[in-house]
Coordinates of C-alpha atoms and ligand atoms in Angstrom, one line a residue:
M14 CA -8.5 0.1 -4.5
K15 CA -6.9 2.6 -2.2
R16 CA -3.2 1.9 -1.8
L17 CA -2.0 1.5 1.7
T18 CA 1.5 2.9 2.1
L19 CA 2.0 1.4 5.5
G20 CA 1.3 -2.2 4.9
I21 CA 0.1 -3.5 8.1
A22 CA -3.6 -3.4 7.7
L23 CA -3.9 -7.0 8.6
S24 CA -7.6 -7.1 9.4
L25 CA -8.2 -5.9 5.8
A26 CA -6.1 -8.6 4.6
L27 CA -8.3 -11.2 6.3
V28 CA -11.4 -9.6 4.9
A29 CA -9.9 -9.6 1.4
C30 CA -9.0 -13.3 1.8
T31 CA -12.4 -14.2 3.0
D32 CA -14.1 -12.4 0.0
Q33 CA -11.8 -13.8 -2.5
G34 CA -10.5 -16.8 -1.0
Q35 CA -13.1 -19.4 -2.0
A36 CA -11.3 -22.2 -3.8
P37 CA -12.8 -22.7 -7.1
A38 CA -14.7 -26.0 -7.3
D39 CA -12.5 -28.8 -8.4
G40 CA -13.9 -31.0 -11.0
A41 CA -13.8 -29.1 -14.3
K42 CA -10.2 -30.0 -14.8
G43 CA -8.5 -27.8 -17.2
K44 CA -7.3 -28.9 -20.6
Q45 CA -3.7 -30.1 -20.3
P46 CA -1.3 -28.7 -22.8
T47 CA 0.1 -31.4 -24.9
G48 CA 3.8 -31.1 -25.8
D49 CA 6.9 -33.0 -26.8
V50 CA 8.9 -33.7 -23.7
A51 CA 12.1 -34.5 -25.7
A52 CA 11.9 -31.3 -27.7
G53 CA 11.2 -29.4 -24.5
K54 CA 14.3 -30.9 -22.9
A55 CA 16.4 -29.9 -25.9
L56 CA 15.2 -26.3 -25.5
A57 CA 15.8 -26.3 -21.8
E58 CA 19.3 -27.6 -22.5
R59 CA 20.0 -24.7 -24.9
E60 CA 18.2 -21.8 -23.2
C61 CA 17.1 -22.5 -19.6
K62 CA 19.7 -24.7 -18.0
G63 CA 22.0 -22.0 -16.7
C64 CA 19.3 -20.5 -14.5
H65 CA 16.6 -23.3 -13.9
G66 CA 18.9 -26.3 -14.3
L67 CA 18.0 -29.4 -16.3
D68 CA 16.4 -30.7 -13.1
G69 CA 14.2 -27.6 -12.7
K70 CA 16.0 -26.3 -9.6
G71 CA 16.7 -22.6 -9.5
A72 CA 20.4 -22.1 -9.8
A73 CA 20.5 -19.2 -7.3
P74 CA 18.2 -17.6 -4.7
A75 CA 15.3 -15.8 -6.3
I76 CA 15.2 -18.0 -9.4
P77 CA 12.1 -20.1 -9.2
H78 CA 12.1 -23.9 -9.3
L79 CA 10.2 -25.2 -12.3
A80 CA 10.3 -28.9 -11.6
A81 CA 6.9 -30.4 -11.1
Q82 CA 5.1 -27.1 -11.5
R83 CA 1.8 -27.3 -13.4
D84 CA 2.4 -27.2 -17.1
R85 CA -0.6 -25.0 -17.8
Y86 CA 0.8 -22.4 -15.3
L87 CA 4.3 -22.5 -16.9
V88 CA 2.8 -21.9 -20.3
A89 CA 0.7 -19.0 -19.0
A90 CA 3.7 -17.5 -17.2
L91 CA 5.9 -17.6 -20.4
L92 CA 3.1 -15.9 -22.4
A93 CA 2.8 -13.4 -19.6
Y94 CA 6.5 -12.4 -20.0
R95 CA 6.1 -12.4 -23.8
D96 CA 3.2 -10.0 -23.6
G97 CA 4.9 -7.8 -21.0
K98 CA 2.4 -8.6 -18.2
R99 CA 5.3 -9.9 -16.2
T100 CA 8.5 -8.0 -16.3
H101 CA 12.0 -9.6 -16.2
A102 CA 14.2 -8.5 -19.1
A103 CA 16.1 -11.8 -19.6
V104 CA 13.1 -14.1 -19.4
R105 CA 11.1 -11.7 -21.5
D106 CA 13.6 -11.9 -24.4
L107 CA 13.6 -15.6 -24.2
A108 CA 9.9 -15.9 -24.2
K109 CA 9.6 -13.5 -27.2
N110 CA 11.7 -15.8 -29.3
M111 CA 9.6 -18.9 -28.5
T112 CA 6.7 -20.2 -30.4
E113 CA 3.7 -21.4 -28.4
A114 CA 4.7 -25.0 -29.3
D115 CA 8.1 -24.2 -27.8
A116 CA 6.5 -22.9 -24.6
R117 CA 4.3 -26.0 -24.3
N118 CA 7.2 -28.4 -25.0
V119 CA 9.4 -26.8 -22.4
A120 CA 6.5 -26.6 -20.0
V121 CA 5.6 -30.3 -20.1
Y122 CA 9.3 -31.1 -19.8
Y123 CA 9.7 -29.3 -16.5
A124 CA 6.3 -30.3 -15.3
S125 CA 7.4 -34.0 -15.8
L126 CA 10.3 -33.7 -13.5
P127 CA 10.3 -34.8 -9.8
P128 CA 9.9 -31.8 -7.4
V129 CA 12.9 -30.2 -5.9
Q130 CA 13.4 -31.1 -2.4
S131 CA 14.9 -28.1 -0.8
V132 CA 17.8 -28.5 1.4
A133 CA 16.0 -26.5 4.2
D134 CA 18.7 -24.1 5.2
K135 CA 18.9 -25.2 8.8
G136 CA 20.8 -22.3 10.0
A137 CA 18.2 -19.8 8.8
K138 CA 16.4 -18.1 11.6
R139 CA 12.7 -17.7 10.8
I140 CA 11.2 -14.7 12.4
S141 CA 7.6 -14.7 13.7
P142 CA 6.7 -11.0 13.7
Y143 CA 4.5 -11.6 16.8
D144 CA 7.3 -13.3 18.8
H145 CA 9.8 -10.6 17.7
G146 CA 7.4 -7.9 18.8
K147 CA 6.8 -9.5 22.1
A148 CA 10.5 -9.7 22.8
L149 CA 11.0 -6.1 22.0
S150 CA 8.0 -5.0 24.0
G151 CA 9.9 -5.7 27.2
A152 CA 11.5 -2.3 26.9
C153 CA 8.2 -0.6 26.8
A154 CA 6.5 -2.4 29.7
K155 CA 8.0 -0.2 32.4
C156 CA 5.8 2.7 31.4
H157 CA 3.2 1.2 29.1
G158 CA 2.5 -1.7 31.5
A159 CA 2.6 -5.4 31.1
D160 CA 1.3 -6.4 27.6
G161 CA 0.8 -2.6 27.0
N162 CA -2.0 -2.0 29.6
S163 CA -0.8 1.2 31.2
K164 CA -1.6 1.9 34.9
T165 CA 0.2 5.2 34.9
P166 CA -2.0 8.2 34.4
G167 CA -0.8 10.2 31.4
T168 CA 0.9 7.1 29.7
P169 CA -1.2 5.7 27.0
T170 CA -2.3 2.0 26.8
L171 CA -0.9 0.4 23.7
A172 CA -2.8 -2.9 24.1
G173 CA -5.6 -3.3 21.5
Q174 CA -4.5 -0.2 19.6
Q175 CA -4.8 -0.3 15.8
P176 CA -1.5 -1.5 14.4
Q177 CA -1.0 0.9 11.5
Y178 CA -1.7 3.8 13.9
L179 CA 0.9 2.5 16.2
V180 CA 3.5 2.5 13.5
I181 CA 2.4 6.0 12.5
A182 CA 2.7 7.2 16.1
I183 CA 6.2 5.8 16.5
Q184 CA 7.2 7.6 13.3
E185 CA 5.8 10.8 14.5
Y186 CA 8.1 10.7 17.4
L187 CA 11.1 9.8 15.2
K188 CA 10.3 12.7 12.9
Q189 CA 9.7 14.9 15.9
E190 CA 6.3 15.8 14.8
R191 CA 5.3 14.8 18.3
K192 CA 7.0 16.0 21.3
A193 CA 8.9 12.9 22.3
A194 CA 8.6 11.7 25.9
P195 CA 12.0 11.3 27.4
M196 CA 12.0 7.4 27.1
H197 CA 11.5 7.4 23.4
A198 CA 15.2 7.9 23.0
L199 CA 15.2 4.1 22.5
L200 CA 12.8 4.3 19.5
P201 CA 15.4 5.6 16.9
G202 CA 17.1 2.1 17.0
L203 CA 14.0 0.4 15.7
T204 CA 13.9 -1.0 12.1
R205 CA 10.8 -1.1 10.1
L206 CA 10.4 -4.8 10.9
D207 CA 10.8 -3.9 14.6
M208 CA 8.1 -1.3 14.4
E209 CA 5.7 -3.5 12.5
S210 CA 6.3 -6.4 14.9
L211 CA 5.8 -4.2 18.0
A212 CA 2.6 -2.9 16.5
L213 CA 1.3 -6.4 15.7
Y214 CA 2.2 -7.6 19.2
F215 CA 0.4 -4.7 21.0
A216 CA -2.6 -4.8 18.6
S217 CA -3.0 -8.4 19.6
Q218 CA -3.2 -7.8 23.4
P219 CA -6.6 -7.4 25.0
P220 CA -7.1 -4.0 26.4
A221 CA -8.1 -4.1 30.1
E222 CA -11.4 -2.5 31.3
R223 CA -11.2 0.7 33.4
S224 CA -13.3 2.1 36.1
A225 CA -14.6 5.7 35.9
P226 CA -11.8 8.3 36.5
P227 CA -11.9 10.9 39.3
F228 CA -12.6 13.7 36.8
G229 CA -15.2 14.2 34.0
D230 CA -18.6 12.8 33.6
P231 CA -19.0 9.9 31.2
K232 CA -22.7 10.6 30.7
A233 CA -22.1 14.2 29.8
G234 CA -19.3 13.2 27.5
E235 CA -21.3 10.7 25.5
P236 CA -23.3 13.1 23.3
L237 CA -20.2 15.2 22.7
T238 CA -18.7 12.2 21.0
A239 CA -21.3 12.0 18.3
V240 CA -19.0 13.7 15.8
C241 CA -16.1 11.5 16.7
G242 CA -17.6 8.1 16.0
G243 CA -17.4 8.5 12.2
C244 CA -13.6 8.0 12.4
H245 CA -12.9 6.5 15.8
G246 CA -15.8 3.9 15.6
A247 CA -18.8 3.2 17.8
N248 CA -18.0 4.0 21.4
G249 CA -14.3 4.7 20.4
V250 CA -13.6 1.1 19.1
S251 CA -11.9 1.9 15.8
T252 CA -12.3 -0.5 12.9
D253 CA -9.7 1.4 10.7
S254 CA -6.2 0.3 11.1
A255 CA -4.8 3.8 10.8
T256 CA -7.2 5.5 13.2
P257 CA -6.6 5.0 16.9
S258 CA -9.2 3.4 19.2
L259 CA -10.1 5.6 22.1
A260 CA -12.1 3.1 24.1
S261 CA -10.3 1.8 27.3
Q262 CA -7.5 4.4 26.9
D263 CA -6.0 6.1 29.9
P264 CA -8.2 9.1 30.6
R265 CA -5.5 11.5 31.6
Y266 CA -3.6 10.6 28.3
L267 CA -6.8 11.4 26.3
V268 CA -7.2 14.8 27.9
D269 CA -3.5 15.6 27.1
A270 CA -3.8 14.2 23.5
V271 CA -6.9 16.2 22.6
K272 CA -5.2 19.4 24.0
A273 CA -2.0 18.5 22.0
Y274 CA -3.9 18.8 18.8
R275 CA -4.4 22.5 19.5
T276 CA -0.7 23.0 20.1
T277 CA 2.0 20.5 19.2
R278 CA 0.3 17.7 17.2
K279 CA -0.2 18.9 13.7
R280 CA -3.2 17.1 12.3
E281 CA -5.6 19.6 10.7
N282 CA -8.5 17.1 10.6
M283 CA -8.2 16.4 14.3
R284 CA -7.7 20.0 15.3
L285 CA -10.9 21.0 13.6
Y286 CA -13.0 18.7 15.8
V287 CA -11.4 19.7 19.1
T288 CA -10.9 23.4 18.9
G289 CA -14.4 24.3 20.3
L290 CA -14.3 22.1 23.3
S291 CA -14.1 23.5 26.8
E292 CA -11.8 22.0 29.5
K293 CA -14.8 20.3 31.1
D294 CA -16.0 18.9 27.8
I295 CA -12.6 17.3 27.2
E296 CA -12.6 15.7 30.6
S297 CA -16.0 14.4 30.1
I298 CA -15.2 13.0 26.6
A299 CA -12.1 11.3 28.1
A300 CA -14.1 9.8 31.0
F301 CA -16.6 8.5 28.6
Y302 CA -14.1 6.8 26.3
S303 CA -12.0 5.4 29.1
V304 CA -14.8 3.3 30.5
Q305 CA -15.9 1.9 27.1
K306 CA -14.9 -1.8 26.4
S307 CA -12.5 -2.4 23.6
H308 CA -11.0 -5.6 22.1
A309 CA -7.8 -6.5 20.3
P310 CA -8.0 -5.9 16.6
E311 CA -5.5 -8.5 15.6
K312 CA -4.7 -12.1 16.4
G313 CA -0.9 -11.9 15.8
E314 CA 0.0 -15.2 17.4
T315 CA -1.9 -17.3 14.8
L316 CA -1.9 -14.7 12.1
V317 CA 0.6 -16.5 9.7
K318 CA -1.1 -19.8 10.2
D319 CA -4.6 -18.3 9.7
L320 CA -3.4 -16.6 6.6
S321 CA -1.8 -19.7 5.1
D322 CA -5.0 -21.7 5.8
K323 CA -6.7 -19.1 3.5
C324 CA -3.9 -19.4 0.9
D325 CA -4.3 -23.2 1.0
R326 CA -7.8 -23.0 -0.3
C327 CA -6.2 -22.4 -3.7
H328 CA -2.6 -23.3 -3.2
G329 CA -3.1 -26.3 -0.9
N330 CA -3.9 -29.5 -2.9
G331 CA -3.9 -29.3 -6.6
V332 CA -6.8 -26.9 -7.3
E333 CA -6.9 -26.6 -11.1
T334 CA -9.9 -25.7 -13.1
A335 CA -10.5 -24.5 -16.7
A336 CA -10.8 -20.9 -15.4
L337 CA -7.9 -20.8 -13.0
T338 CA -4.4 -22.4 -12.8
V339 CA -3.0 -22.0 -9.4
P340 CA 0.8 -22.5 -9.2
K341 CA 2.3 -24.8 -6.7
I342 CA 4.2 -22.9 -4.1
K343 CA 5.2 -25.5 -1.5
G344 CA 8.9 -25.9 -1.5
Q345 CA 9.4 -23.0 -3.9
D346 CA 12.5 -20.9 -3.5
R347 CA 11.9 -18.5 -0.5
D348 CA 13.5 -15.4 -2.0
Y349 CA 11.5 -15.9 -5.2
L350 CA 8.3 -16.2 -3.2
I351 CA 9.1 -12.9 -1.3
M352 CA 9.7 -11.2 -4.6
A353 CA 6.6 -12.6 -6.2
L354 CA 4.3 -11.5 -3.3
R355 CA 5.9 -8.0 -3.1
A356 CA 5.4 -7.7 -6.9
Y357 CA 1.7 -8.4 -6.6
R358 CA 1.3 -6.1 -3.6
D359 CA 3.1 -3.3 -5.3
D360 CA 1.3 -3.8 -8.6
R361 CA 4.4 -4.8 -10.6
R362 CA 2.9 -8.2 -11.5
E363 CA -0.5 -8.4 -13.0
S364 CA -3.0 -10.5 -11.2
S365 CA -6.0 -8.7 -9.7
L366 CA -6.7 -11.8 -7.6
M367 CA -3.3 -12.1 -6.0
H368 CA -3.0 -8.4 -5.8
K369 CA -6.0 -8.1 -3.7
M370 CA -4.8 -11.0 -1.6
S371 CA -1.3 -9.5 -0.9
L372 CA -2.1 -5.8 -1.0
P373 CA -2.1 -5.0 2.7
Y374 CA 0.7 -7.2 3.9
S375 CA 3.7 -5.7 5.6
D376 CA 7.1 -7.1 4.5
S377 CA 7.4 -9.0 7.8
I378 CA 4.2 -10.9 7.1
I379 CA 5.2 -11.6 3.5
E380 CA 8.6 -12.9 4.7
S381 CA 6.9 -15.2 7.2
L382 CA 4.4 -16.6 4.6
A383 CA 7.2 -17.1 2.2
S384 CA 9.3 -19.0 4.8
A385 CA 6.3 -21.1 5.7
Y386 CA 5.8 -22.2 2.2
A387 CA 9.4 -22.6 1.3
D388 CA 10.0 -24.9 4.2
Q389 CA 7.2 -27.3 3.2
P390 CA 8.1 -30.4 1.1
A391 CA 7.3 -29.9 -2.5
K392 CA 4.9 -32.3 -4.1
Ligands
HEC405 C1 19.2 -15.6 -16.9 C2 18.5 -16.5 -16.0 C3 17.3 -17.2 -16.6 C4 17.2 -17.9 -17.8 C5 18.2 -18.2 -18.8 C6 15.8 -18.4 -17.8 N1 15.2 -17.9 -16.8 FE1 13.2 -18.3 -16.3 N2 13.3 -17.1 -14.7 C7 14.5 -16.5 -14.3 C8 14.1 -15.6 -13.2 C9 15.0 -14.7 -12.4 C10 12.7 -15.7 -13.0 C11 11.8 -14.9 -12.0 C12 11.5 -13.6 -12.7 C13 10.4 -12.8 -12.1 O1 10.6 -12.3 -11.0 O2 9.3 -12.8 -12.6 C14 12.2 -16.7 -13.9 C15 10.9 -17.1 -14.1 C16 10.4 -18.0 -15.0 C17 9.1 -18.6 -15.0 C18 8.0 -18.2 -14.1 C19 8.0 -19.2 -12.9 C20 6.9 -19.0 -11.9 O3 6.8 -19.7 -10.9 O4 6.1 -18.1 -12.1 C21 9.1 -19.5 -16.0 C22 7.9 -20.3 -16.4 C23 10.4 -19.5 -16.6 N3 11.2 -18.6 -15.9 C24 10.8 -20.3 -17.6 C25 12.0 -20.3 -18.3 C26 12.3 -21.1 -19.5 C27 11.4 -22.0 -20.1 C28 13.6 -20.7 -19.8 C29 14.3 -21.2 -21.0 C30 13.7 -21.0 -22.3 C31 14.1 -19.8 -18.8 N4 13.0 -19.5 -17.9 C32 15.3 -19.2 -18.8 C33 15.7 -16.6 -14.8 C34 16.0 -17.2 -16.0
HEC406 C1 9.8 6.0 30.3 C2 8.5 5.7 30.0 C3 8.2 5.1 28.6 C4 8.9 4.0 27.9 C5 9.9 3.2 28.4 C6 8.2 3.9 26.6 N1 7.2 4.8 26.5 FE1 6.0 5.2 24.9 N2 5.1 6.6 25.8 C7 5.3 7.1 27.1 C8 4.6 8.4 27.3 C9 4.6 9.2 28.6 C10 3.7 8.6 26.2 C11 2.8 9.7 25.9 C12 3.6 10.8 25.1 C13 2.8 11.8 24.4 O1 1.9 12.5 25.1 O2 2.9 11.9 23.2 C14 4.1 7.5 25.2 C15 3.5 7.4 24.0 C16 3.8 6.3 23.1 C17 3.0 6.1 21.9 C18 1.9 6.9 21.3 C19 0.6 6.2 21.7 C20 -0.6 6.9 21.1 O3 -1.7 6.4 21.5 O4 -0.5 7.7 20.4 C21 3.6 4.9 21.4 C22 3.2 4.3 20.0 C23 4.6 4.5 22.2 N3 4.7 5.3 23.3 C24 5.4 3.4 22.0 C25 6.4 2.9 22.8 C26 7.2 1.8 22.6 C27 7.1 0.9 21.3 C28 8.1 1.7 23.6 C29 9.1 0.6 23.8 C30 10.0 0.4 22.7 C31 7.8 2.8 24.5 N4 6.8 3.5 24.0 C32 8.5 3.0 25.7 C33 6.2 6.6 28.0 C34 7.1 5.6 27.7
HEC407 C1 -12.1 12.9 10.4 C2 -11.8 11.8 11.2 C3 -11.7 12.1 12.7 C4 -12.7 12.7 13.5 C5 -14.1 13.2 13.1 C6 -12.1 12.7 14.9 N1 -10.9 12.1 14.8 FE1 -9.6 11.9 16.4 N2 -8.1 11.2 15.3 C7 -8.3 10.9 13.9 C8 -7.0 10.4 13.4 C9 -6.7 10.0 11.9 C10 -6.1 10.4 14.5 C11 -4.6 10.0 14.4 C12 -3.9 11.4 14.1 C13 -2.4 11.3 14.4 O1 -1.7 10.5 13.8 O2 -2.0 12.1 15.2 C14 -6.9 10.9 15.6 C15 -6.3 11.0 16.9 C16 -7.1 11.3 18.0 C17 -6.6 11.2 19.4 C18 -5.2 10.8 19.8 C19 -5.2 9.3 20.1 C20 -3.9 8.8 20.6 O3 -3.8 7.6 21.0 O4 -2.9 9.6 20.8 C21 -7.6 11.6 20.2 C22 -7.6 11.7 21.7 C23 -8.7 11.9 19.4 N3 -8.4 11.7 18.1 C24 -10.0 12.3 19.8 C25 -11.0 12.7 19.0 C26 -12.3 13.2 19.5 C27 -12.6 13.5 21.0 C28 -13.0 13.5 18.4 C29 -14.4 14.1 18.4 C30 -14.6 15.4 19.1 C31 -12.3 13.1 17.3 N4 -11.1 12.6 17.6 C32 -12.7 13.3 16.0 C33 -9.4 11.1 13.1 C34 -10.6 11.8 13.6
HEC408 C1 -8.5 -17.7 -4.9 C2 -7.3 -18.5 -5.2 C3 -6.0 -18.0 -4.5 C4 -5.8 -17.7 -3.1 C5 -6.7 -17.8 -2.0 C6 -4.3 -17.4 -3.1 N1 -3.8 -17.5 -4.3 FE1 -1.8 -17.2 -4.8 N2 -2.2 -17.5 -6.8 C7 -3.4 -17.8 -7.3 C8 -3.3 -17.7 -8.7 C9 -4.5 -18.0 -9.8 C10 -1.9 -17.4 -9.0 C11 -1.3 -17.2 -10.4 C12 -1.4 -15.7 -10.8 C13 -0.5 -15.3 -11.9 O1 -0.6 -15.8 -13.0 O2 0.3 -14.4 -11.7 C14 -1.3 -17.2 -7.7 C15 0.1 -17.0 -7.7 C16 0.8 -16.9 -6.5 C17 2.2 -16.8 -6.3 C18 3.2 -16.7 -7.5 C19 3.8 -18.1 -7.7 C20 4.9 -18.2 -8.7 O3 5.3 -19.3 -9.0 O4 5.2 -17.1 -9.3 C21 2.5 -16.8 -5.0 C22 3.8 -16.7 -4.3 C23 1.2 -16.9 -4.3 N3 0.2 -17.0 -5.2 C24 1.1 -16.9 -2.9 C25 -0.2 -16.9 -2.2 C26 -0.3 -16.6 -0.8 C27 0.9 -16.5 0.2 C28 -1.6 -16.6 -0.5 C29 -2.4 -16.4 0.8 C30 -2.0 -15.1 1.4 C31 -2.3 -16.9 -1.8 N4 -1.4 -17.0 -2.8 C32 -3.7 -17.0 -2.0 C33 -4.6 -18.1 -6.6 C34 -4.7 -17.8 -5.2

């Protein structure tokens, strides 16, 4: 699968989850490993206690809790370290020196313990990327309009724009690949999290409909857009997170943007398509796109909740089949969850299933999901 370097293709994430997210039918309960709890405890005392505790609680952030975890999953994880499918030097060395009986014993020991009840760190501020973006967007409203619906000719609407494109556009200003409008002096202070959050917020706002502009002829513009639809979507409603929607965009801005590809905006693939157009053609294309209806490509306000509902199909309540052992993640250490999800996304941990599931997530979404699970009581 094609790697997304800017991880905010959230719609893709939802599709991936829908395709892959069917919880396996419960019923065919997997064979439980049998093991010797006392022998497992002795091994834990010798080899594991320093990091995982005798009570199965990770001794420091980013060390996973093992208490009450499924024994079959623990065995599978230890074998994955031994075989190099999971990488962590210290754990790998330990796993290599273990027999399969050792692994089973220590797994049934930790699985038999009561779950760790995390002392939810009360001071910790949980960020919702959507709310964070909304708070930051106040600084943009003066020009881009309330909720990103611009009423100023020449200033683009950001509402309903594709999120990955918004991040790209901000970066183009920062790298001075696009001539910065004077206000964008405030952009350099934005962190990655800020940009992704702003993008998610604006992508979740419904774009307002527009009436025909005083220039151009939408009817004459329509046939000229035949070559544009392959990338920008039917009637300018893009379905690709990195390609901008043109529908409902400010028409003056569209004219300026098309012309900019002949001069200051250096995108060869766009320049090719717009070099042959006359001034009148450009105005008609802009008029056509500006009156097309568009819609918000994201639902940022409920995104984390919607995603975790999908995760819960497998991680919710004890799905375990012969074919699949799904680890418990509720109440797991937050930093460990973040690390694990990034490892799947970035292909450092082998699991084609979880990789597909986490591939398109931005760090801000991963952190929100990890917080949501870490804060739930372990069972
Ligand atoms: C030096 C500290 C350390 C010691 C000692 C240690 N572990 Fe770990 N263990 C870790 C860390 C850190 C991770 C997470 C590594 C990763 O990112 O994959 C981990 C992960 C694991 C996992 C995977 C858990 C999951 O949710 O996927 C299992 C199982 C495990 N350890 C079992 C053991 C056992 C059994 C022992 C003793 C024989 C042991 N570990 C000793 C630090 C340690
Ligand atoms: C003082 C007015 C003003 C303010 C404030 C402002 N912008 Fe802009 N913005 C503009 C103008 C004008 C353009 C068009 C510039 C161009 O032609 O490249 C623009 C373009 C953009 C674009 C490119 C859109 C596209 O379709 O390519 C993005 C993204 C953007 N602004 C984000 C922001 C964000 C985020 C903020 C708030 C942190 C902000 N702007 C604040 C005036 C403003
Ligand atoms: C091969 C795919 C492709 C085709 C075909 C294409 N575009 Fe684009 N277009 C893009 C991409 C990708 C971008 C964003 C580039 C960037 O970051 O500057 C873009 C950007 C734009 C923008 C700037 C939008 C903004 O918000 O700043 C306009 C306007 C535009 N295209 C109009 C057109 C028109 C009109 C046509 C047809 C005549 C067309 N494009 C054909 C891929 C395409
Ligand atoms: C189709 C079932 C399924 C769905 C849906 C699913 N997972 Fe998983 N998940 C698994 C399986 C199986 C594993 C074990 C993979 C392995 O061995 O590395 C896993 C492992 C994990 C782990 C590693 C746990 C540990 O102890 O190391 C985390 C974290 C995780 N999933 C989070 C999520 C999140 C967040 C979502 C939703 C975005 C999700 N999963 C959706 C099946 C699923």
